[in-house]
mmCIF file of C-alpha atoms and ligand atoms in Angstrom:
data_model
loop_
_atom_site.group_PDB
_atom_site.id
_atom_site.type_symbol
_atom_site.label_atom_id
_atom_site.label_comp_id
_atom_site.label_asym_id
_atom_site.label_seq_id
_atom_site.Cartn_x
_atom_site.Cartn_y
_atom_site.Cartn_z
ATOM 1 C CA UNK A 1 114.315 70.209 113.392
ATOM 2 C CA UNK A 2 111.494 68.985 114.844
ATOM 3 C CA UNK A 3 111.255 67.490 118.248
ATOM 4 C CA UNK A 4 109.848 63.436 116.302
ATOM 5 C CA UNK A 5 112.494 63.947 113.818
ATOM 6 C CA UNK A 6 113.805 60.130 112.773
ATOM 7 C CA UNK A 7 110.772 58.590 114.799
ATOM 8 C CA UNK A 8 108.646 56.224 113.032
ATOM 9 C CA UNK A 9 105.045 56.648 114.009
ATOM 10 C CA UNK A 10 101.739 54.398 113.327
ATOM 11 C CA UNK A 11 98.236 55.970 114.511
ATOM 12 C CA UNK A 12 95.258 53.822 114.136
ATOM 13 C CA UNK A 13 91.802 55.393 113.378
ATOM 14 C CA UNK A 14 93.458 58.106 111.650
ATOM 15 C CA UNK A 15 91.397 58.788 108.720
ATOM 16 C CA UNK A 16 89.219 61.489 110.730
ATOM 17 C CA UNK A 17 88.979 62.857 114.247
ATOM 18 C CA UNK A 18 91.425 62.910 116.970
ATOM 19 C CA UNK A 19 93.031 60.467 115.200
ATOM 20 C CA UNK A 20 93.815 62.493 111.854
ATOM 21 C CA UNK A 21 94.870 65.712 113.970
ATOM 22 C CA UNK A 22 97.462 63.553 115.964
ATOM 23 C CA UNK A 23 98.812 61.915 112.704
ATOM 24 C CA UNK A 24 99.255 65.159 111.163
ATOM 25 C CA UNK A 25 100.635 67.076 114.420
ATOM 26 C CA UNK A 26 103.369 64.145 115.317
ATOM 27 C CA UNK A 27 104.273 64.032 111.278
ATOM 28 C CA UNK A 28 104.933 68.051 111.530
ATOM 29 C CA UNK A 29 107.236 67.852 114.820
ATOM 30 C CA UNK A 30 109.403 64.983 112.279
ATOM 31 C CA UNK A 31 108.055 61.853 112.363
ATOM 32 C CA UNK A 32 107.507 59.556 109.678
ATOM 33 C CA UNK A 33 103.477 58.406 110.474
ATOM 34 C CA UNK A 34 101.594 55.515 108.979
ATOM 35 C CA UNK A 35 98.046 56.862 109.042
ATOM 36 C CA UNK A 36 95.425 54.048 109.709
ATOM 37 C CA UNK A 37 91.832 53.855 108.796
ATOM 38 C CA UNK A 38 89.368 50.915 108.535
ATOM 39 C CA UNK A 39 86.539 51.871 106.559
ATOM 40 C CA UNK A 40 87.642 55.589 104.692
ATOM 41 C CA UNK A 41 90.001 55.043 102.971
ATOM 42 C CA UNK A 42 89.755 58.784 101.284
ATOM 43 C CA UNK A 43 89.774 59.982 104.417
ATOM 44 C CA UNK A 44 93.003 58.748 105.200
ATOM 45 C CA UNK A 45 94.291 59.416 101.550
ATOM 46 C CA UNK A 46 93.625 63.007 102.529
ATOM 47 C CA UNK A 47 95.106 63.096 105.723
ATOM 48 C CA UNK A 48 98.496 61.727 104.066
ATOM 49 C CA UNK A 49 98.664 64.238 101.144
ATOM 50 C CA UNK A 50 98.325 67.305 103.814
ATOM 51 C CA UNK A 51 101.204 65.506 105.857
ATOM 52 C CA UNK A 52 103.177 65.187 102.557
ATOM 53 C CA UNK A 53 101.834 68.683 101.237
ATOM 54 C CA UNK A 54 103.502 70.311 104.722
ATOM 55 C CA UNK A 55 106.600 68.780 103.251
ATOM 56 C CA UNK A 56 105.984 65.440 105.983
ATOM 57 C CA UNK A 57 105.960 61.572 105.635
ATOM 58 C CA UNK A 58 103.189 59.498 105.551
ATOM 59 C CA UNK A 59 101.456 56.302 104.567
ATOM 60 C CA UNK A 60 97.962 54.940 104.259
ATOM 61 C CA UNK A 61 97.139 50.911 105.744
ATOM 62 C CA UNK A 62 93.570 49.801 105.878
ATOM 63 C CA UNK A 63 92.619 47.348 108.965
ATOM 64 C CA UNK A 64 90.483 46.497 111.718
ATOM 65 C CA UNK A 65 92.308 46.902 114.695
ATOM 66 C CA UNK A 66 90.262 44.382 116.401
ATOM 67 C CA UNK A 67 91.405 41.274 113.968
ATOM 68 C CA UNK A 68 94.947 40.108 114.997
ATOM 69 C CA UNK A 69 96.023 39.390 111.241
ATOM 70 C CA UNK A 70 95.185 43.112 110.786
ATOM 71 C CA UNK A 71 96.845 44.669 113.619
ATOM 72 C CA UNK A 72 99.899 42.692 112.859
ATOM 73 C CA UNK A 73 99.458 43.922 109.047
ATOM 74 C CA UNK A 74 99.425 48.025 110.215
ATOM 75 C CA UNK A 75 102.252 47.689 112.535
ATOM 76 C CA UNK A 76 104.516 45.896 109.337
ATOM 77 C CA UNK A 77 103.483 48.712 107.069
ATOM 78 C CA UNK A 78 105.567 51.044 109.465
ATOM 79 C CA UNK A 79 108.677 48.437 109.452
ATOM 80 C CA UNK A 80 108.368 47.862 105.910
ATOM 81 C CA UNK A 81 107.982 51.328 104.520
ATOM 82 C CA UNK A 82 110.293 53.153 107.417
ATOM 83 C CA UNK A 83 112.362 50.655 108.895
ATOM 84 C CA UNK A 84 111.705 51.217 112.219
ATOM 85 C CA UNK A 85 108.590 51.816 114.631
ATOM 86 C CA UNK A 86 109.028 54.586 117.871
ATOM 87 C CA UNK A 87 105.286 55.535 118.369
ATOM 88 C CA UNK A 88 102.206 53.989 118.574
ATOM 89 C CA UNK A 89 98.923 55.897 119.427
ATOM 90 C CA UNK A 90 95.823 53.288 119.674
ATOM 91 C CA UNK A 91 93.217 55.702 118.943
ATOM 92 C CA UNK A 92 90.958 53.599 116.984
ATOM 93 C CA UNK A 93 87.839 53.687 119.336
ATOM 94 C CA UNK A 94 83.744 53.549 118.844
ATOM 95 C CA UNK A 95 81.106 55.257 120.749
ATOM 96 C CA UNK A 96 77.149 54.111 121.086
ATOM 97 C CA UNK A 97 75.446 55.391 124.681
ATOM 98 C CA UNK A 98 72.324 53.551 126.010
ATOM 99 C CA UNK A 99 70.780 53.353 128.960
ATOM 100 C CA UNK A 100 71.028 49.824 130.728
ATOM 101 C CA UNK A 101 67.955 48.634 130.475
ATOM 102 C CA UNK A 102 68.613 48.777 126.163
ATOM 103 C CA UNK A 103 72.521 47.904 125.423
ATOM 104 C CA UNK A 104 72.442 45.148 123.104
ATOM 105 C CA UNK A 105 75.112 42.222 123.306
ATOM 106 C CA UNK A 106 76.309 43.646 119.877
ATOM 107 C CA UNK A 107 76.939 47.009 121.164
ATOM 108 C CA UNK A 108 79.338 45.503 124.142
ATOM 109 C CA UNK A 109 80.501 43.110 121.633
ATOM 110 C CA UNK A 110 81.316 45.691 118.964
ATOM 111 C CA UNK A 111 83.172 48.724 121.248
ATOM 112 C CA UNK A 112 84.952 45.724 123.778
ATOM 113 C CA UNK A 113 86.151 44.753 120.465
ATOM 114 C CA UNK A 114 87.568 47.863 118.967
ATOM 115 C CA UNK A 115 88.182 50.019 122.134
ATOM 116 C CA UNK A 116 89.988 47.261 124.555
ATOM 117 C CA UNK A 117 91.124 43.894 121.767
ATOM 118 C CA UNK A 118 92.317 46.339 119.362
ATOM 119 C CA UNK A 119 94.611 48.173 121.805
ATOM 120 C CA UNK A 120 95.288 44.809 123.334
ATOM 121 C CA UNK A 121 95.977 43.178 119.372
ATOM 122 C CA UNK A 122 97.906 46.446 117.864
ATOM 123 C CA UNK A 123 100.240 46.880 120.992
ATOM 124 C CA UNK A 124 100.981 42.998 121.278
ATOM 125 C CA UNK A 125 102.021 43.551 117.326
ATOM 126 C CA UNK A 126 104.293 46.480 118.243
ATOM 127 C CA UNK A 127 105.677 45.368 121.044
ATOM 128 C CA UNK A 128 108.604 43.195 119.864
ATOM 129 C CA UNK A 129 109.935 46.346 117.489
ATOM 130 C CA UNK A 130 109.929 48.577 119.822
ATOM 131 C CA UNK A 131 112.942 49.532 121.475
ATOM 132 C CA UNK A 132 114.439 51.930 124.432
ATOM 133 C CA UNK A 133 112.836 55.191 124.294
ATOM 134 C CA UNK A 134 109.503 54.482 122.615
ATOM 135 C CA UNK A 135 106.107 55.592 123.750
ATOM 136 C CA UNK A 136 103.373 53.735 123.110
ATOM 137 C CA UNK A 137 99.751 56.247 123.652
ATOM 138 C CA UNK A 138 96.141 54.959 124.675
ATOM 139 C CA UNK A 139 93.446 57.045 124.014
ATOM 140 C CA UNK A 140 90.889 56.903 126.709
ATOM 141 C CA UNK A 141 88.358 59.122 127.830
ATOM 142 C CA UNK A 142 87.146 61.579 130.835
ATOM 143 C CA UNK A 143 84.371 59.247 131.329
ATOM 144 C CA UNK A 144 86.184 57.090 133.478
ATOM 145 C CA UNK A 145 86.336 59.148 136.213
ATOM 146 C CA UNK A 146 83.304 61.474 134.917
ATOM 147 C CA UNK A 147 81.148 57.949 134.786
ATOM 148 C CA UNK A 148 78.100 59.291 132.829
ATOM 149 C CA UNK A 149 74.951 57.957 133.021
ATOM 150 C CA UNK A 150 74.005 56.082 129.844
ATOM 151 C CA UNK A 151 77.309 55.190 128.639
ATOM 152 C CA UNK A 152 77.979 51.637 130.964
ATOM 153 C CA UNK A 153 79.400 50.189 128.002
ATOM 154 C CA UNK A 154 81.238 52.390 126.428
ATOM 155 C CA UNK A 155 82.728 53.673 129.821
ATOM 156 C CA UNK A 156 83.654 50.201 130.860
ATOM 157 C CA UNK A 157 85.996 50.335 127.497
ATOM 158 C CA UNK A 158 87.745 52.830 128.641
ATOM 159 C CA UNK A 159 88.515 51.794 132.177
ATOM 160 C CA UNK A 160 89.719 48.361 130.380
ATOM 161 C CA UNK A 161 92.067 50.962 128.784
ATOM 162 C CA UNK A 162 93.311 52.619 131.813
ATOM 163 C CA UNK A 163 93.483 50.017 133.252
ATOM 164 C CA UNK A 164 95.402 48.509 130.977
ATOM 165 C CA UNK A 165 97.930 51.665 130.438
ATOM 166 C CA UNK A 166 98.691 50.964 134.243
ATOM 167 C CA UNK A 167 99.224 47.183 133.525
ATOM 168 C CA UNK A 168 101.976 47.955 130.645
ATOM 169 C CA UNK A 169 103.742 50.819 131.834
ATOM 170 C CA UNK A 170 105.066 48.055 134.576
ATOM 171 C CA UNK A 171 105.051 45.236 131.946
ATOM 172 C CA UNK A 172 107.346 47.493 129.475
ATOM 173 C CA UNK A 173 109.219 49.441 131.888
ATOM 174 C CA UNK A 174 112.241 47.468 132.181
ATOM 175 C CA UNK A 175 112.493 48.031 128.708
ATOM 176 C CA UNK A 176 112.493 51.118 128.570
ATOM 177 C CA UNK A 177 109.105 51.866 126.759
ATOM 178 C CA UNK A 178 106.701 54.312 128.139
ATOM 179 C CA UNK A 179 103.258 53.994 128.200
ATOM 180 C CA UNK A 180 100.189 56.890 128.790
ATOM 181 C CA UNK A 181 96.886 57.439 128.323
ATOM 182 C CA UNK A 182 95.042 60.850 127.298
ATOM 183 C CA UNK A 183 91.589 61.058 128.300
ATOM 184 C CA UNK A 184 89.671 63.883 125.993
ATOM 185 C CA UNK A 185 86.585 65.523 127.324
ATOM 186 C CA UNK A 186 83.731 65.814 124.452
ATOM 187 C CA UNK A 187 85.814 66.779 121.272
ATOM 188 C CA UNK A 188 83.864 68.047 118.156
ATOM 189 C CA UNK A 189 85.116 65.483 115.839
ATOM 190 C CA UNK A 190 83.328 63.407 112.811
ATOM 191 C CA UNK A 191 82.161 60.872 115.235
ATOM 192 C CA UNK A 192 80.581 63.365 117.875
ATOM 193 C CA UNK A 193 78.613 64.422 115.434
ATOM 194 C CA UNK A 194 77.207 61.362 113.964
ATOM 195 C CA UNK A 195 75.885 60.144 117.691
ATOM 196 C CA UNK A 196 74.306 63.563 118.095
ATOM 197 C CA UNK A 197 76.180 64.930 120.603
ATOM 198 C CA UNK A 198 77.460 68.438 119.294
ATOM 199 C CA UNK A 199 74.722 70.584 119.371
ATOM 200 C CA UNK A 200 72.851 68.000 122.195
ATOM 201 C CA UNK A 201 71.756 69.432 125.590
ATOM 202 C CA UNK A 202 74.758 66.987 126.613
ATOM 203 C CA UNK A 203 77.121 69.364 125.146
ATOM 204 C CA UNK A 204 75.297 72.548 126.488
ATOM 205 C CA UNK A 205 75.368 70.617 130.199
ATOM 206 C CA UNK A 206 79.059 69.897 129.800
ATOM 207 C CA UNK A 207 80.306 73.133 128.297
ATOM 208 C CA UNK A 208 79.218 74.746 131.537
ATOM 209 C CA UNK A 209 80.881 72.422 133.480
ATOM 210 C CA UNK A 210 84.132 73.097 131.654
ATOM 211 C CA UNK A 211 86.640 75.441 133.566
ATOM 212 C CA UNK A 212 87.348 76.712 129.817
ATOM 213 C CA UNK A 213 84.267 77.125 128.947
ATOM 214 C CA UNK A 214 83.890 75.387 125.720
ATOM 215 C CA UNK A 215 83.787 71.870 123.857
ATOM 216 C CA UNK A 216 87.620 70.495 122.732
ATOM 217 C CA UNK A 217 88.945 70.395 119.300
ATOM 218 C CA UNK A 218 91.336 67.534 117.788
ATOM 219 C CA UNK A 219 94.381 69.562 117.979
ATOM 220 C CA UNK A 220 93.407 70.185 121.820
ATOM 221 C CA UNK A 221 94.635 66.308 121.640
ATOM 222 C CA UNK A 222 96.867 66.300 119.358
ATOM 223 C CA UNK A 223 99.361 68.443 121.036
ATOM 224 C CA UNK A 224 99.231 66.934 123.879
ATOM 225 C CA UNK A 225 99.679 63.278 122.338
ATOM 226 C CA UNK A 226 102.906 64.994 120.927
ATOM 227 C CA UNK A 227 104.141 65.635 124.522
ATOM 228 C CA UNK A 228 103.430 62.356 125.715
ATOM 229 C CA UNK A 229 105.213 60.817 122.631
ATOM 230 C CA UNK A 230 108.244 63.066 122.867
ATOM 231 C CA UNK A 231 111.175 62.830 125.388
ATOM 232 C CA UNK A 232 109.496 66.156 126.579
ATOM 233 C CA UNK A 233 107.220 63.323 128.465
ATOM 234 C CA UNK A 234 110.666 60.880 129.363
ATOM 235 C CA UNK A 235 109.833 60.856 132.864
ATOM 236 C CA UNK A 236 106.544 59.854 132.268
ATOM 237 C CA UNK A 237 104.883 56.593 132.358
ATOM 238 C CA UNK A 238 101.094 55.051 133.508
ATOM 239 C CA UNK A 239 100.030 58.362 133.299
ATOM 240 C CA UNK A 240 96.558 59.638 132.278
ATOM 241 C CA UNK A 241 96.218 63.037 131.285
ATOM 242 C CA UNK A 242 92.729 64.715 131.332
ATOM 243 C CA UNK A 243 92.327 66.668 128.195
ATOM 244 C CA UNK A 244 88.867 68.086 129.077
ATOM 245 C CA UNK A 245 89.469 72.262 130.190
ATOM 246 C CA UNK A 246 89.500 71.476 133.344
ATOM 247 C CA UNK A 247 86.369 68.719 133.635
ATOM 248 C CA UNK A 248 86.340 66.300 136.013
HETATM 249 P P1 LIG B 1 85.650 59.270 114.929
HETATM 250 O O1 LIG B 1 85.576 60.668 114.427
HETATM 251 O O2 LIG B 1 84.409 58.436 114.858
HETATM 252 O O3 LIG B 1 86.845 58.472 114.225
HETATM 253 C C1 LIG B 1 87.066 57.136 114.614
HETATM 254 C C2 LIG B 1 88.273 56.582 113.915
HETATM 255 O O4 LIG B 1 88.448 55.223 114.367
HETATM 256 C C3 LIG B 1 88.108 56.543 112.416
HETATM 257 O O5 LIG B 1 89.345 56.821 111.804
HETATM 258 C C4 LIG B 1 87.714 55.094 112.164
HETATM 259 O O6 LIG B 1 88.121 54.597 110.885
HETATM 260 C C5 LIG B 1 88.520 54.389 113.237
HETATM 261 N N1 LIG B 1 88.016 53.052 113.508
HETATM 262 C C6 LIG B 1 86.765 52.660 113.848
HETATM 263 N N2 LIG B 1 86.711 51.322 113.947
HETATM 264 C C7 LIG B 1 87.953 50.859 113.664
HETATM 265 C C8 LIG B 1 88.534 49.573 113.592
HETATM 266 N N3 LIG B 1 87.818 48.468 113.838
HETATM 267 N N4 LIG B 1 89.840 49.472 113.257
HETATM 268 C C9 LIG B 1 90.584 50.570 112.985
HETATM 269 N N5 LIG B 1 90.089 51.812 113.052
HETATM 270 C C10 LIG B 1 88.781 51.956 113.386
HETATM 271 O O7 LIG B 1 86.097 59.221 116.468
HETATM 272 P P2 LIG B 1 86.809 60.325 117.413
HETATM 273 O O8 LIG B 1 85.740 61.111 118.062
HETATM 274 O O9 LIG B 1 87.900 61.008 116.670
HETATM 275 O O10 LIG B 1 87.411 59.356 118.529
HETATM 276 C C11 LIG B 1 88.751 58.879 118.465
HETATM 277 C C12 LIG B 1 89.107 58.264 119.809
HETATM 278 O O11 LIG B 1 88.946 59.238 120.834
HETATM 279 C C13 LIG B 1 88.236 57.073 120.209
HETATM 280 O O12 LIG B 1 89.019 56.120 120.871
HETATM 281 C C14 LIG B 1 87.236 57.697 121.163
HETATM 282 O O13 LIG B 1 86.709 56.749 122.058
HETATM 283 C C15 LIG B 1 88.121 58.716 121.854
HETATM 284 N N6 LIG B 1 87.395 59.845 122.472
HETATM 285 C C16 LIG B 1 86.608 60.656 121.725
HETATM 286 C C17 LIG B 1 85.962 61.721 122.345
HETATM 287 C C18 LIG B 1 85.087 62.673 121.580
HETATM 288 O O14 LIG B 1 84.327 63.422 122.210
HETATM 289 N N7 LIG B 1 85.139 62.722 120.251
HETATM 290 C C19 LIG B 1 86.119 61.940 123.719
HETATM 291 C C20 LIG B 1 86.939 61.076 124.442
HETATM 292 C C21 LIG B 1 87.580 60.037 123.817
HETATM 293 P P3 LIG B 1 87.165 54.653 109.576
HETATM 294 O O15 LIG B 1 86.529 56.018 109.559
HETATM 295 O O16 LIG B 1 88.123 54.419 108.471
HETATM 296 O O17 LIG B 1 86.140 53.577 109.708
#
């Protein structure tokens, strides 16, 4: 039996990415996963018939994490279909670098929205079916303590996350509900590759900087999103764990 087994899961930004590895890596340790996206839906499609091919449980629910009507719609579609909701990973997140002299307001706009509201909208959705024993995840990023040049704005999301992560761990304590944060290093994922980044001098520059010696994958993640999710991680809350071979 699996160490999720029983545990009701919802993922957002699961139709590719980090995001589809975790969904697929919490549904094979037992749980029961709604699998998010909020513009592919085939993407997500597929990512629920490998689940249920492995002999798993999943669901697909479009929405935009970043409108409250939608949020409050993917957290339902994991009370509704499975009666019950244990784990929520806000993964959902958007990328754009620019220097500061060129960040539009609709860049800040547009990742503040996703990266920070959406955690903010999907957790406050969650929150009240929660119960002793949950774990709610945030995925943030090494750039909060690597601080990159070029990425003010999209850095600045993520330290709203930590931040935040901090802020709920006490908030949700008392009840019982654990909250972490995973902060990936570069991970070769659909996204990294539609900014430019695999391939980039950026990822030549950071690979040697890496302890390990390479780029991460989105089961590098995933397994450790499991941990955090799991009673494995019951002693754990306001964490954030650097997932980056060894990059700081
Ligand atoms: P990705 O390949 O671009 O996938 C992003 C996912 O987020 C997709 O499933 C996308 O859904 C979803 N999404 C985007 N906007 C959304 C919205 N408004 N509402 C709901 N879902 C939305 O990205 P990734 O590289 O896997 O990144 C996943 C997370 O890891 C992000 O939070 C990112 O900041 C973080 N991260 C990534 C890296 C990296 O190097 N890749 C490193 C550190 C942290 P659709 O495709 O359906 O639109």
């Amino acid at each position: 039996m699996g160490k999720l087994a029983g545990k009701v899961a919802v993922v957002t930004g699961a139709s590719k990415g980090i995001g589809a590895a975790i969904a697929k890596a919490l549904a094979a340790e037992g749980a029961s996963v709604v699998v998010n996206y909020a513009s592919s839906k085939a993407g997500a499609d597929a990512v629920v018939s490998a689940i249920t091919a492995a002999g798993g449980k999943a669901v697909s629910v479009g929405g935009d994490v970043s409108k409250a009507s939608d949020a409050q719609g993917i957290i339902s579609t994991a009370v509704e279909t499975y009666g019950r909701l244990d784990i929520l990973v806000n993964n959902s997140g958007v990328y754009e670098f620019a220097p500061i002299e060129e960040f539009t307001e609709a860049q800040y706009r547009k990742q503040f929205d996703i990266n920070v509201l959406g955690v903010l909208l999907t957790t406050q959705a969650a929150v009240k079916h929660l119960g002793e024993g949950a774990s709610i995840v945030n995925v943030s990023s090494v750039v909060t303590t690597v601080t990159p040049p070029g990425t003010a704005v999209y850095s600045g999301t993520k330290g709203a996350v930590d931040a935040i992560t901090g802020v709920l761990a006490r908030e949700l304590g008392p009840r019982k509900i654990r909250v972490n944060a995973i902060n990936p290093g570069i991970i070769e994922t659909e996204g990294a590759h539609a900014i430019g980044v695999i391939g980039s001098d950026f990822e030549s520059q950071t690979v040697s900087q890496t302890p390990l010696g390479r780029i991460g994958q989105p089961d590098d993640i995933a397994s450790a999103v499991v941990f955090l999710a799991s009673d494995d991680a019951k002693w754990l809350t306001g964490e954030h764990i650097v997932a980056s071979g060894g990059l700081r």
